[in-house]
N, CA, C and O atoms as a DFTB+ gen file, in Angstrom:
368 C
 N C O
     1  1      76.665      99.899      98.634
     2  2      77.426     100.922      99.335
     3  2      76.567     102.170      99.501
     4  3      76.229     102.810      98.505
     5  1      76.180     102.558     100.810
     6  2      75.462     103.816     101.105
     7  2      76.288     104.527     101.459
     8  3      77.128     104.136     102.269
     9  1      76.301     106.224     100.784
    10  2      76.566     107.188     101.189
    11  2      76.030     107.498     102.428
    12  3      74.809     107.657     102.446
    13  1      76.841     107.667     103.820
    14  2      76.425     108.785     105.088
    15  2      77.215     110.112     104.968
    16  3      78.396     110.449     105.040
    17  1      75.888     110.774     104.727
    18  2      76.570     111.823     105.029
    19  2      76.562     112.455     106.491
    20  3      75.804     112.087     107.388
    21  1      77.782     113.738     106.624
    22  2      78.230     114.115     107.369
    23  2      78.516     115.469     107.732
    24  3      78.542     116.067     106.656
    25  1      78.744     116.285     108.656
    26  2      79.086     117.439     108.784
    27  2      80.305     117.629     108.054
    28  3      80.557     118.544     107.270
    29  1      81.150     116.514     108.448
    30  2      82.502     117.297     107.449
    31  2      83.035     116.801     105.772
    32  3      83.863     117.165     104.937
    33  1      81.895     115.672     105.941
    34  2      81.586     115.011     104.024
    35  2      80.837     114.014     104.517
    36  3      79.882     114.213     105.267
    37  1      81.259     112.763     104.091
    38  2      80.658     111.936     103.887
    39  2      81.832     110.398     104.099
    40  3      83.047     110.398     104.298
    41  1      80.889     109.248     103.959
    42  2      81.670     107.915     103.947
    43  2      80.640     106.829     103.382
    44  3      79.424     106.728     103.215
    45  1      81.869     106.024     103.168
    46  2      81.220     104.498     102.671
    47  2      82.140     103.335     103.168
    48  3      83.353     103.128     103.197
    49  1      80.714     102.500     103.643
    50  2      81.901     101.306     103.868
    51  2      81.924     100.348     103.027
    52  3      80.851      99.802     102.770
    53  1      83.000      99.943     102.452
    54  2      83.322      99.248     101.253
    55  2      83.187      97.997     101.935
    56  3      82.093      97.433     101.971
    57  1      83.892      97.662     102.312
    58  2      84.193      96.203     103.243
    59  2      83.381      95.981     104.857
    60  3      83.164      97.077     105.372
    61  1      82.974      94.950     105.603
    62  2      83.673      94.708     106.993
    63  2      83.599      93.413     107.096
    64  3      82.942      92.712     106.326
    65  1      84.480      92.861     108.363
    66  2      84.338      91.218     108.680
    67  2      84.443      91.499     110.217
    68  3      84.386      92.528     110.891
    69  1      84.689      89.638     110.613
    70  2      85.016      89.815     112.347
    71  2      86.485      90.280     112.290
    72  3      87.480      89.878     111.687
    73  1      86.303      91.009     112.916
    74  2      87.786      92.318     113.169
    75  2      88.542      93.415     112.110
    76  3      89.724      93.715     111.942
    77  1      87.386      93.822     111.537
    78  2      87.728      94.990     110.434
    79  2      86.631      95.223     109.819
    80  3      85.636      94.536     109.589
    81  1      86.959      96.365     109.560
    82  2      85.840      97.160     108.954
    83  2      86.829      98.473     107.692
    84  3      87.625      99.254     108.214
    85  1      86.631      98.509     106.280
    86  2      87.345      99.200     105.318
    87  2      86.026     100.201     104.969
    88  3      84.982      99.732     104.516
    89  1      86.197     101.520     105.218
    90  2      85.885     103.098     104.777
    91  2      86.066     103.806     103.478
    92  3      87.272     104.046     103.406
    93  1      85.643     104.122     102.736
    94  2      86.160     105.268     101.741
    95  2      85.271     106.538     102.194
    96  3      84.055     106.637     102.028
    97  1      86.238     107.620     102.882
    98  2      86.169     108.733     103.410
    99  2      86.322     110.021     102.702
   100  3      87.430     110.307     102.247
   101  1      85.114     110.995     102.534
   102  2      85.691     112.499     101.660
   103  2      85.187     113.254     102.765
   104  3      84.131     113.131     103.386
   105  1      86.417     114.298     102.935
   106  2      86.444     115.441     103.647
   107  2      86.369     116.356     102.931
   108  3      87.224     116.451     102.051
   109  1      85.216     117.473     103.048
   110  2      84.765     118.425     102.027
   111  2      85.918     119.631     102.450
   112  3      86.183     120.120     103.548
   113  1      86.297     119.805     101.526
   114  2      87.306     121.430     101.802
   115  2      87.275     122.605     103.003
   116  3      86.364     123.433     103.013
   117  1      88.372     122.617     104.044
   118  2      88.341     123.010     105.205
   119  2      87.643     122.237     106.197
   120  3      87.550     122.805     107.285
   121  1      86.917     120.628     106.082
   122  2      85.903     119.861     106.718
   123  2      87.103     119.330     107.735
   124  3      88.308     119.354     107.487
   125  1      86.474     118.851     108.924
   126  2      87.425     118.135     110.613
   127  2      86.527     117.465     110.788
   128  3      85.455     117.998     110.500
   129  1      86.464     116.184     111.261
   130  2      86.138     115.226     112.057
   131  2      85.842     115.650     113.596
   132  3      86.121     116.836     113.768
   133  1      85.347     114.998     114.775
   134  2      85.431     115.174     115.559
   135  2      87.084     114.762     116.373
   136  3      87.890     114.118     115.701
   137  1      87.372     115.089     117.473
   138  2      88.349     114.849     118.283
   139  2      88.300     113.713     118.889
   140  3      87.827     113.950     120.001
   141  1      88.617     112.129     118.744
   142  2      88.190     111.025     119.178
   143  2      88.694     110.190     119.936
   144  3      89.535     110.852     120.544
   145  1      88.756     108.801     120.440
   146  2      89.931     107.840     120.294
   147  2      88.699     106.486     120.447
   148  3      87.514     106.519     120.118
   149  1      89.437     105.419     121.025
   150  2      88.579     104.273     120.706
   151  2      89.455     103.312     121.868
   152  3      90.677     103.173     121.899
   153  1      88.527     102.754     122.723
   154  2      89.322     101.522     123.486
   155  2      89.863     100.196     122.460
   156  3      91.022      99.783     122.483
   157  1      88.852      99.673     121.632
   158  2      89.018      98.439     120.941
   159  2      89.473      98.551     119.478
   160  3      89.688      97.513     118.852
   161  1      89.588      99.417     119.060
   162  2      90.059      99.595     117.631
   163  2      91.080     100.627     117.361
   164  3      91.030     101.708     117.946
   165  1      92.304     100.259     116.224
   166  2      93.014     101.097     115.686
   167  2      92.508     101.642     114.657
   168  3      91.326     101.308     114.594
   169  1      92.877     102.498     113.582
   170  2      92.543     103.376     112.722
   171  2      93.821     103.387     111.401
   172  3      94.744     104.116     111.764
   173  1      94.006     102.943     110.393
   174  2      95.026     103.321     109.528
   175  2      93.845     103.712     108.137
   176  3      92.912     103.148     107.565
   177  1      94.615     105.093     108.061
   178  2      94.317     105.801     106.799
   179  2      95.244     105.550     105.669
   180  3      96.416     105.171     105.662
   181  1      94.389     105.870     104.676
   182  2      95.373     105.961     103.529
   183  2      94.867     106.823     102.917
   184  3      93.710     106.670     102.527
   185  1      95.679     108.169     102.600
   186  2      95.319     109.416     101.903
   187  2      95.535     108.836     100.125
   188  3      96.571     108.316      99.713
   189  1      94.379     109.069      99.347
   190  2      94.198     108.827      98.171
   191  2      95.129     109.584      97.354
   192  3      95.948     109.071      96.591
   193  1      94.929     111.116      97.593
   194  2      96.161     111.817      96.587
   195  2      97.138     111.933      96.583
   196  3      97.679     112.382      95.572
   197  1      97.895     111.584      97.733
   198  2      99.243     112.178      98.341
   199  2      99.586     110.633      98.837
   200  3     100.547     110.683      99.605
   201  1      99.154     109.398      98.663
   202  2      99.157     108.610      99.161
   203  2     100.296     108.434     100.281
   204  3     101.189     107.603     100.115
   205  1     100.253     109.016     101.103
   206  2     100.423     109.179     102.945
   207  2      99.659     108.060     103.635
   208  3      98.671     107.456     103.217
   209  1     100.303     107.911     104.748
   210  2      99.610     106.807     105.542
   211  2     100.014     107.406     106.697
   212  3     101.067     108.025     106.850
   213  1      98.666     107.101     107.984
   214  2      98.793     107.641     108.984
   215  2      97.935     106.459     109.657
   216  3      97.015     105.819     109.148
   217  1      98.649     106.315     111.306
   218  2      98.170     105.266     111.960
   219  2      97.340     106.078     113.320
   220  3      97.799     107.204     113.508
   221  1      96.381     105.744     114.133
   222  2      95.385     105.866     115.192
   223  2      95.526     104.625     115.604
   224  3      95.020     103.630     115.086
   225  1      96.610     104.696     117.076
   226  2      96.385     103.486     117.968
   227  2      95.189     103.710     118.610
   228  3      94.562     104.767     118.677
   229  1      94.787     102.095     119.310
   230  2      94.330     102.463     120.567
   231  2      94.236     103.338     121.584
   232  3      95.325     103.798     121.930
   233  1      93.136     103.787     122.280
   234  2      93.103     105.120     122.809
   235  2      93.973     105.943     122.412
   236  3      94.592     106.382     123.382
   237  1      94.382     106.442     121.271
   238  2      95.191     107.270     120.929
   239  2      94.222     108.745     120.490
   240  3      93.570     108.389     119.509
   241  1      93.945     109.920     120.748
   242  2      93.414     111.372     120.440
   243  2      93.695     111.002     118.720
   244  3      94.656     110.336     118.334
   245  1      92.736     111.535     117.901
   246  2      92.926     111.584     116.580
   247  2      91.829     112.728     116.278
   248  3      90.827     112.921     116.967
   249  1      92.209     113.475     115.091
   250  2      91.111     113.960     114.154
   251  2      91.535     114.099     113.086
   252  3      92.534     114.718     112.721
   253  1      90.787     113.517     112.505
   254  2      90.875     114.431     110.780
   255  2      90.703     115.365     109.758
   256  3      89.659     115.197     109.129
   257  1      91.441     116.350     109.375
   258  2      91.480     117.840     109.496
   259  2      91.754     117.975     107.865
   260  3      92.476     117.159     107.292
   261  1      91.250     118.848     107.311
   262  2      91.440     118.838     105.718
   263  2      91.679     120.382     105.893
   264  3      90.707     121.057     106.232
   265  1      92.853     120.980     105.698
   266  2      92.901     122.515     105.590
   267  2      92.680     123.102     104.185
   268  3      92.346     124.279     104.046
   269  1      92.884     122.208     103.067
   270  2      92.587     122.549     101.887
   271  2      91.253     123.117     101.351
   272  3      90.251     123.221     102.060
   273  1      91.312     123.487     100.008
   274  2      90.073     124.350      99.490
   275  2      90.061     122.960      98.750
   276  3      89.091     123.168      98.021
   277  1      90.435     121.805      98.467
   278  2      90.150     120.825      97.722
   279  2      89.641     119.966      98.494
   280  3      90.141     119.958      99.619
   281  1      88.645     119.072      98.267
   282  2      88.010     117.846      98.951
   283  2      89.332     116.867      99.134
   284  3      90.361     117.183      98.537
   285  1      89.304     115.451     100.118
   286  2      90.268     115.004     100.245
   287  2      89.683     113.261     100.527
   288  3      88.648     112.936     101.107
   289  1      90.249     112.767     100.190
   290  2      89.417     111.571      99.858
   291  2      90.695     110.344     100.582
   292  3      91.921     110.414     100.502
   293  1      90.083     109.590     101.070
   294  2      91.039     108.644     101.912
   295  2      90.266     107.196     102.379
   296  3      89.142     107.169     102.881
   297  1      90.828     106.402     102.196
   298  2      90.795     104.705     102.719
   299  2      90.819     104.577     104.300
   300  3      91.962     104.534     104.753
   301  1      89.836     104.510     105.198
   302  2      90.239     104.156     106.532
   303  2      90.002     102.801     106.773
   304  3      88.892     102.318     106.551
   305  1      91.142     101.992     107.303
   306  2      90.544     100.701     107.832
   307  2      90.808     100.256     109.070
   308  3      91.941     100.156     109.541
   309  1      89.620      99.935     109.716
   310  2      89.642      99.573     110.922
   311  2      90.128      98.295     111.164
   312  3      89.961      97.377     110.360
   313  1      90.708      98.175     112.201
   314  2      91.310      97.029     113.040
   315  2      90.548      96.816     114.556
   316  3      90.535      97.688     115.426
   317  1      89.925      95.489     114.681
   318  2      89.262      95.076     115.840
   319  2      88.316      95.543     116.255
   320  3      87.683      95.668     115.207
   321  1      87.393      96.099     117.373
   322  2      86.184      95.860     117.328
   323  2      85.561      97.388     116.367
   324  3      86.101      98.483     116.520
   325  1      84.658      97.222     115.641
   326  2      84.585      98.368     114.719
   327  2      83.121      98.424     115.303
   328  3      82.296      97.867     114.579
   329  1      82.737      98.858     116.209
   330  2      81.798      99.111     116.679
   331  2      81.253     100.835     117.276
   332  3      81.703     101.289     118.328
   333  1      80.176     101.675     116.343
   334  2      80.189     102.585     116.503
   335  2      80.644     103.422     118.539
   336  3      81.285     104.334     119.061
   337  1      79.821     102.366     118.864
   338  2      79.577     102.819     120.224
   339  2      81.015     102.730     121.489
   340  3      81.205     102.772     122.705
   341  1      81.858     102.567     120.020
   342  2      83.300     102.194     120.813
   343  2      83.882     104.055     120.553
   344  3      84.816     104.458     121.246
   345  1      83.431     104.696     119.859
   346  2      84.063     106.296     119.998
   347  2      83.887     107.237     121.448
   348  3      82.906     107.498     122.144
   349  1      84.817     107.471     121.503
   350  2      84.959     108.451     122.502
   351  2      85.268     110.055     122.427
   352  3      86.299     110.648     122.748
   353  1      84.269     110.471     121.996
   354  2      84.511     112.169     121.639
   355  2      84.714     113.201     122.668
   356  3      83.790     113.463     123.438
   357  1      86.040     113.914     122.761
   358  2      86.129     114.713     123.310
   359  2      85.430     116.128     123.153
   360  3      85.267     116.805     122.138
   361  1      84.982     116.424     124.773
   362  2      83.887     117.373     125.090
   363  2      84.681     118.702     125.096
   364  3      85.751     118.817     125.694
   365  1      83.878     120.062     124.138
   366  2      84.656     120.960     124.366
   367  2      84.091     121.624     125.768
   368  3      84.675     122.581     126.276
């Protein structure tokens, strides 16, 4: 498992197969993701502390936003094609 790091923390991918791919995600305190969506893949999180669950359909706008002064640590697992070059970042 390699750490990437990131502007807004870091990730690891624990898992992937054909049609999934499993994340362990830390968002450093006040850290956002970019503004995204994806033609071929959904997105379900699972917030570690608060254990919350939040879903990212298909082309659906998502970001992930940590307003806290505490780091925030979460499970993302992808559904279907988990292919970087499938993100679509919105341009400011």
């Amino acid at each position: 498992m390699r750490k990437v790091l990131k502007e807004w923390g870091w990730y690891k991918v624990l898992a992937k197969g054909n049609g999934f791919k499993v994340k362990l995600l830390y968002l450093k305190p006040f850290g956002k993701t970019s503004l995204q969506r994806h033609k071929h893949r959904s997105e379900i999180w699972i917030f570690l502390d608060s254990q919350e669950v939040k879903i990212a359909e298909r082309h659906q706008w998502h970001q992930l936003d940590n307003p806290s002064n505490k780091g925030l640590r979460l499970i993302e697992v992808q559904i279907g094609i988990c292919q970087e070059r499938d993100i679509e970042r919105q341009r400011k």
